[in-house]
Amino acid sequence: MTPDIVLPDFETFAGQTYKGLDQPEEATAATQALLTGDREGEQPRIDAPGDNQVTLERGINRDGTWYRDAEVRELTGSDEEAIAAAGVGSSPYRVFETVLMRGVVAIGGEPMTRKVAGELLIGDRELLIMAIRRASFGENLEFERLPCPHCEELVDLTVPLSAIPFTHLDDPERVEFEVFLRKGATGVVRLPNGADQEAVFGIKGNPARQDSEILGRCVLRVVLADGTEIRRPPAQTLSMADRQTLLRHLADLQPGPRYGDMSFAHDACGEEVPLPISLATLFRGL
Ligand SMILES: [Zn+2]
């Protein structure tokens, strides 16, 4: 396996990456335990794939009821071919989408469709990617001869998927969130989903327009200090500072795995080493 530890970034909105830091010290501790425990030349444990059920953070709503149980399946050779084809001359987003559409069997008993995929929160989509990885290759990510950027020692590392920092929704059924803006204003937002992600993907080469697209879709209203309510404010009318605040909250509030926030403490040099997890890492060079 040749780990590609840089691409793609799961949490990029419009070219800007926001770090949803969620207890990174816990992940570091878990990884450190593995590092020190694996020192005596033990053979890496091979997990038996097979756990194909996952509970989503938000799920889908049907007639007022939220359905969170999801079923994934192990990827096969024909999936691998389809995913490779999606990657030719395309973007990591298309590869991600293809893995999701092929690997997810059903959400709440409803067969996976593009419509269902569009309804899912970005964080639920990323959680499903993790479940598909688990069903296909098991729990542990193996890194071999990873160069430490601080001391240059080559490190063999086993990282369980469960060590990747994860953000939970405090209340899974809460769909609107308040964000405090400048001059006493309050923004009310919903969290971006797959359909929003798809819309942003369709806008090429202009990060500010991509930001406007996300904000236009996810900012439901702004309440000014004097109580005036502006429904669906055009994103271009928001101040730059408020736009950045809103975008940061949209990313930070999103539940799910924080693949970009993974790191481990290298005990040989005592330094913290970033270990961002990519699709290629999860699916072994896919
Ligand atoms: Zn080191």
Short mmCIF file of C-alpha atoms and ligand atoms in Angstrom, two decimals:
data_model
loop_
_atom_site.label_atom_id
_atom_site.label_comp_id
_atom_site.label_asym_id
_atom_site.label_seq_id
_atom_site.Cartn_x
_atom_site.Cartn_y
_atom_site.Cartn_z
CA MET A 1 0.00 0.00 0.00
CA THR A 2 1.22 3.44 -0.86
CA PRO A 3 -0.60 5.84 1.39
CA ASP A 4 -1.50 9.09 -0.26
CA ILE A 5 -1.94 11.34 2.72
CA VAL A 6 -2.88 14.58 1.05
CA LEU A 7 -5.81 14.17 -1.36
CA PRO A 8 -8.72 14.72 -1.50
CA ASP A 9 -9.87 17.00 1.25
CA PHE A 10 -13.25 15.96 2.57
CA GLU A 11 -14.05 19.22 4.28
CA THR A 12 -13.35 21.75 1.63
CA PHE A 13 -16.05 24.26 1.00
CA ALA A 14 -15.13 26.32 -1.98
CA GLY A 15 -11.42 25.85 -1.67
CA GLN A 16 -11.21 26.84 1.97
CA THR A 17 -10.62 24.20 4.57
CA TYR A 18 -12.09 24.65 7.98
CA LYS A 19 -10.83 22.49 10.77
CA GLY A 20 -13.63 21.05 12.81
CA LEU A 21 -11.41 20.22 15.73
CA ASP A 22 -13.15 17.76 17.95
CA GLN A 23 -11.10 16.30 20.74
CA PRO A 24 -7.97 15.65 18.68
CA GLU A 25 -6.14 14.75 21.87
CA GLU A 26 -8.30 11.64 22.23
CA ALA A 27 -7.41 10.42 18.79
CA THR A 28 -3.78 11.12 19.45
CA ALA A 29 -3.89 9.13 22.66
CA ALA A 30 -5.58 6.21 20.92
CA THR A 31 -2.99 6.22 18.18
CA GLN A 32 -0.16 6.52 20.66
CA ALA A 33 -1.45 3.46 22.50
CA LEU A 34 -1.34 1.51 19.28
CA LEU A 35 2.13 2.73 18.42
CA THR A 36 3.59 1.68 21.72
CA GLY A 37 1.61 -1.56 21.81
CA ASP A 38 2.72 -2.67 18.36
CA ARG A 39 6.42 -2.41 18.93
CA GLU A 40 7.33 -6.06 19.29
CA GLY A 41 7.03 -7.06 15.66
CA GLU A 42 3.56 -8.51 15.92
CA GLN A 43 1.83 -9.34 12.69
CA PRO A 44 -0.83 -6.81 11.81
CA ARG A 45 -4.23 -8.16 12.64
CA ILE A 46 -6.48 -8.71 9.63
CA ASP A 47 -10.04 -7.77 10.36
CA ALA A 48 -12.86 -9.81 8.99
CA PRO A 49 -15.09 -7.49 6.98
CA GLY A 50 -18.77 -8.08 7.49
CA ASP A 51 -20.29 -5.46 9.72
CA ASN A 52 -22.52 -3.75 7.19
CA GLN A 53 -24.78 -1.70 9.42
CA VAL A 54 -24.21 1.89 10.50
CA THR A 55 -26.29 4.44 12.38
CA LEU A 56 -26.24 7.87 10.80
CA GLU A 57 -26.16 11.12 12.73
CA ARG A 58 -29.13 12.69 10.93
CA GLY A 59 -30.43 10.25 8.33
CA ILE A 60 -33.45 10.98 6.13
CA ASN A 61 -36.91 12.24 6.99
CA ARG A 62 -40.03 10.50 5.75
CA ASP A 63 -43.42 11.86 6.83
CA GLY A 64 -41.94 13.54 9.87
CA THR A 65 -39.92 10.55 11.07
CA TRP A 66 -36.13 10.38 10.93
CA TYR A 67 -34.59 7.14 9.68
CA ARG A 68 -30.96 6.65 10.63
CA ASP A 69 -30.14 3.00 10.04
CA ALA A 70 -28.07 2.42 6.94
CA GLU A 71 -26.80 -0.68 5.21
CA VAL A 72 -23.58 -0.74 3.21
CA ARG A 73 -21.84 -3.56 1.38
CA GLU A 74 -18.34 -4.69 0.57
CA LEU A 75 -17.00 -3.25 -2.69
CA THR A 76 -16.24 -5.76 -5.45
CA GLY A 77 -14.06 -5.83 -8.56
CA SER A 78 -16.82 -4.37 -10.72
CA ASP A 79 -17.19 -1.52 -8.24
CA GLU A 80 -13.45 -0.98 -8.40
CA GLU A 81 -13.63 -0.69 -12.19
CA ALA A 82 -16.55 1.75 -12.03
CA ILE A 83 -14.81 3.86 -9.40
CA ALA A 84 -11.59 3.93 -11.42
CA ALA A 85 -13.59 4.99 -14.49
CA ALA A 86 -15.20 7.82 -12.51
CA GLY A 87 -11.74 9.00 -11.54
CA VAL A 88 -10.39 9.27 -15.08
CA GLY A 89 -10.11 12.96 -15.99
CA SER A 90 -12.49 13.75 -13.17
CA SER A 91 -12.37 15.01 -9.62
CA PRO A 92 -12.11 13.42 -6.19
CA TYR A 93 -15.73 14.47 -5.74
CA ARG A 94 -16.90 12.16 -8.54
CA VAL A 95 -14.87 9.30 -7.10
CA PHE A 96 -16.41 9.94 -3.69
CA GLU A 97 -19.90 10.02 -5.20
CA THR A 98 -19.33 6.75 -7.06
CA VAL A 99 -18.09 4.96 -3.93
CA LEU A 100 -21.15 6.26 -2.06
CA MET A 101 -23.70 5.27 -4.71
CA ARG A 102 -22.28 1.78 -5.15
CA GLY A 103 -21.40 0.99 -1.55
CA VAL A 104 -24.61 2.09 0.15
CA VAL A 105 -27.45 -0.43 -0.14
CA ALA A 106 -30.23 1.34 1.74
CA ILE A 107 -31.05 4.14 4.17
CA GLY A 108 -33.93 3.45 6.55
CA GLY A 109 -34.87 0.48 4.39
CA GLU A 110 -35.15 2.70 1.30
CA PRO A 111 -32.85 1.73 -1.57
CA MET A 112 -30.01 4.18 -2.22
CA THR A 113 -30.74 6.65 -5.03
CA ARG A 114 -29.22 9.96 -6.10
CA LYS A 115 -32.18 11.69 -4.47
CA VAL A 116 -31.50 9.98 -1.14
CA ALA A 117 -27.79 10.73 -1.48
CA GLY A 118 -28.65 14.40 -1.99
CA GLU A 119 -30.73 14.53 1.18
CA LEU A 120 -27.96 13.19 3.42
CA LEU A 121 -25.83 15.60 5.42
CA ILE A 122 -22.26 15.83 4.19
CA GLY A 123 -21.19 14.32 7.52
CA ASP A 124 -23.52 11.33 7.08
CA ARG A 125 -22.11 10.80 3.58
CA GLU A 126 -18.60 10.76 5.01
CA LEU A 127 -19.69 8.38 7.77
CA LEU A 128 -21.10 6.06 5.09
CA ILE A 129 -17.77 6.18 3.25
CA MET A 130 -16.16 5.00 6.49
CA ALA A 131 -18.69 2.17 6.81
CA ILE A 132 -18.06 1.07 3.21
CA ARG A 133 -14.34 1.05 3.93
CA ARG A 134 -14.95 -1.04 7.07
CA ALA A 135 -17.10 -3.52 5.14
CA SER A 136 -14.51 -3.78 2.38
CA PHE A 137 -11.16 -3.78 4.18
CA GLY A 138 -11.88 -3.94 7.90
CA GLU A 139 -11.26 -1.57 10.77
CA ASN A 140 -7.54 -0.88 10.68
CA LEU A 141 -5.65 1.47 8.39
CA GLU A 142 -2.06 0.28 7.98
CA PHE A 143 0.70 2.75 7.20
CA GLU A 144 4.12 1.37 6.33
CA ARG A 145 7.38 3.28 6.40
CA LEU A 146 5.70 6.64 6.76
CA PRO A 147 8.43 9.29 7.06
CA CYS A 148 8.11 11.45 10.18
CA PRO A 149 8.42 15.07 8.95
CA HIS A 150 10.23 16.06 12.17
CA CYS A 151 12.87 13.36 12.67
CA GLU A 152 12.66 11.52 9.33
CA GLU A 153 12.36 8.14 11.02
CA LEU A 154 10.20 5.72 9.04
CA VAL A 155 7.15 4.76 11.04
CA ASP A 156 4.88 1.73 10.75
CA LEU A 157 1.50 2.69 12.06
CA THR A 158 -1.84 1.01 12.61
CA VAL A 159 -4.78 3.37 12.94
CA PRO A 160 -8.27 2.04 13.67
CA LEU A 161 -11.09 3.92 11.96
CA SER A 162 -12.52 4.48 15.43
CA ALA A 163 -9.51 6.73 16.27
CA ILE A 164 -10.44 9.28 13.60
CA PRO A 165 -11.88 12.36 15.34
CA PHE A 166 -15.65 12.39 15.14
CA THR A 167 -18.26 15.06 15.78
CA HIS A 168 -21.75 14.10 16.96
CA LEU A 169 -24.87 16.20 16.63
CA ASP A 170 -26.10 17.24 20.08
CA ASP A 171 -29.67 16.89 18.89
CA PRO A 172 -29.99 14.86 15.67
CA GLU A 173 -33.46 16.25 14.97
CA ARG A 174 -32.44 19.88 15.20
CA VAL A 175 -32.31 21.24 11.66
CA GLU A 176 -31.76 24.98 12.26
CA PHE A 177 -28.78 26.57 14.00
CA GLU A 178 -28.12 30.15 15.09
CA VAL A 179 -24.85 31.87 14.23
CA PHE A 180 -23.93 35.19 15.83
CA LEU A 181 -22.85 37.80 13.28
CA ARG A 182 -21.47 41.31 13.43
CA LYS A 183 -23.50 44.31 14.60
CA GLY A 184 -25.78 42.20 16.77
CA ALA A 185 -27.26 40.23 13.89
CA THR A 186 -28.04 36.50 14.02
CA GLY A 187 -27.96 34.12 11.10
CA VAL A 188 -30.14 31.00 11.03
CA VAL A 189 -28.64 28.20 8.97
CA ARG A 190 -29.26 24.59 8.03
CA LEU A 191 -26.37 22.17 7.51
CA PRO A 192 -25.17 21.46 3.95
CA ASN A 193 -26.21 18.16 2.36
CA GLY A 194 -25.29 16.16 -0.71
CA ALA A 195 -27.42 18.28 -3.02
CA ASP A 196 -25.59 21.40 -1.81
CA GLN A 197 -22.26 19.67 -2.35
CA GLU A 198 -23.31 18.74 -5.89
CA ALA A 199 -24.36 22.33 -6.65
CA VAL A 200 -21.01 23.68 -5.47
CA PHE A 201 -19.16 21.07 -7.49
CA GLY A 202 -20.91 22.38 -10.61
CA ILE A 203 -19.34 25.84 -10.19
CA LYS A 204 -15.87 25.79 -11.63
CA GLY A 205 -12.90 27.87 -10.62
CA ASN A 206 -14.49 30.67 -8.58
CA PRO A 207 -14.26 30.01 -4.83
CA ALA A 208 -16.21 33.17 -3.95
CA ARG A 209 -19.12 32.06 -6.15
CA GLN A 210 -18.94 28.60 -4.59
CA ASP A 211 -19.16 30.24 -1.16
CA SER A 212 -22.15 32.28 -2.32
CA GLU A 213 -23.87 29.14 -3.59
CA ILE A 214 -23.51 27.35 -0.23
CA LEU A 215 -24.58 30.45 1.71
CA GLY A 216 -27.51 31.11 -0.62
CA ARG A 217 -28.75 27.58 -0.03
CA CYS A 218 -28.02 27.18 3.68
CA VAL A 219 -28.63 30.62 5.25
CA LEU A 220 -32.36 30.57 5.89
CA ARG A 221 -32.65 34.04 7.39
CA VAL A 222 -30.77 36.82 9.10
CA VAL A 223 -32.27 38.70 12.04
CA LEU A 224 -30.80 42.18 12.49
CA ALA A 225 -30.19 43.80 15.89
CA ASP A 226 -33.44 45.83 15.58
CA GLY A 227 -35.43 42.63 14.98
CA THR A 228 -35.81 43.04 11.22
CA GLU A 229 -35.88 39.62 9.60
CA ILE A 230 -34.40 39.06 6.16
CA ARG A 231 -35.48 35.77 4.67
CA ARG A 232 -33.07 34.07 2.27
CA PRO A 233 -30.64 36.97 2.07
CA PRO A 234 -28.67 36.99 -1.19
CA ALA A 235 -25.19 35.81 -0.23
CA GLN A 236 -23.62 38.71 -2.13
CA THR A 237 -25.28 41.18 0.27
CA LEU A 238 -23.64 39.64 3.37
CA SER A 239 -20.43 41.22 4.62
CA MET A 240 -17.19 39.35 3.98
CA ALA A 241 -16.71 38.85 7.73
CA ASP A 242 -20.21 37.44 8.18
CA ARG A 243 -19.77 35.16 5.18
CA GLN A 244 -16.61 33.71 6.71
CA THR A 245 -18.28 33.28 10.11
CA LEU A 246 -21.24 31.51 8.52
CA LEU A 247 -19.07 29.22 6.39
CA ARG A 248 -16.93 28.28 9.38
CA HIS A 249 -20.01 27.37 11.40
CA LEU A 250 -21.47 25.35 8.53
CA ALA A 251 -18.29 23.27 8.58
CA ASP A 252 -17.86 23.12 12.36
CA LEU A 253 -21.47 22.13 13.07
CA GLN A 254 -21.40 19.34 10.52
CA PRO A 255 -21.29 15.94 12.25
CA GLY A 256 -19.27 12.95 11.17
CA PRO A 257 -15.63 11.88 10.85
CA ARG A 258 -12.94 14.60 10.63
CA TYR A 259 -10.61 12.84 8.24
CA GLY A 260 -8.39 15.91 7.93
CA ASP A 261 -7.79 16.25 11.67
CA MET A 262 -6.01 12.95 12.28
CA SER A 263 -2.58 13.10 13.86
CA PHE A 264 -0.34 10.99 16.06
CA ALA A 265 2.36 11.68 18.63
CA HIS A 266 5.65 10.21 17.44
CA ASP A 267 7.27 8.96 20.63
CA ALA A 268 10.76 8.77 19.07
CA CYS A 269 10.92 12.56 18.64
CA GLY A 270 8.00 13.69 20.77
CA GLU A 271 6.43 15.64 17.93
CA GLU A 272 2.82 15.66 16.78
CA VAL A 273 2.56 14.38 13.22
CA PRO A 274 -0.46 15.19 11.06
CA LEU A 275 -1.98 12.14 9.40
CA PRO A 276 -4.85 13.37 7.25
CA ILE A 277 -6.91 10.48 5.92
CA SER A 278 -7.90 10.55 2.25
CA LEU A 279 -10.13 8.41 0.04
CA ALA A 280 -6.92 6.86 -1.30
CA THR A 281 -5.86 5.98 2.25
CA LEU A 282 -9.25 4.49 3.07
CA PHE A 283 -9.49 2.45 -0.12
CA ARG A 284 -5.85 1.51 -0.54
CA GLY A 285 -4.75 3.64 -3.42
CA LEU A 286 -8.11 3.88 -5.15
ZN ZN B 1 9.44 11.87 14.62
#
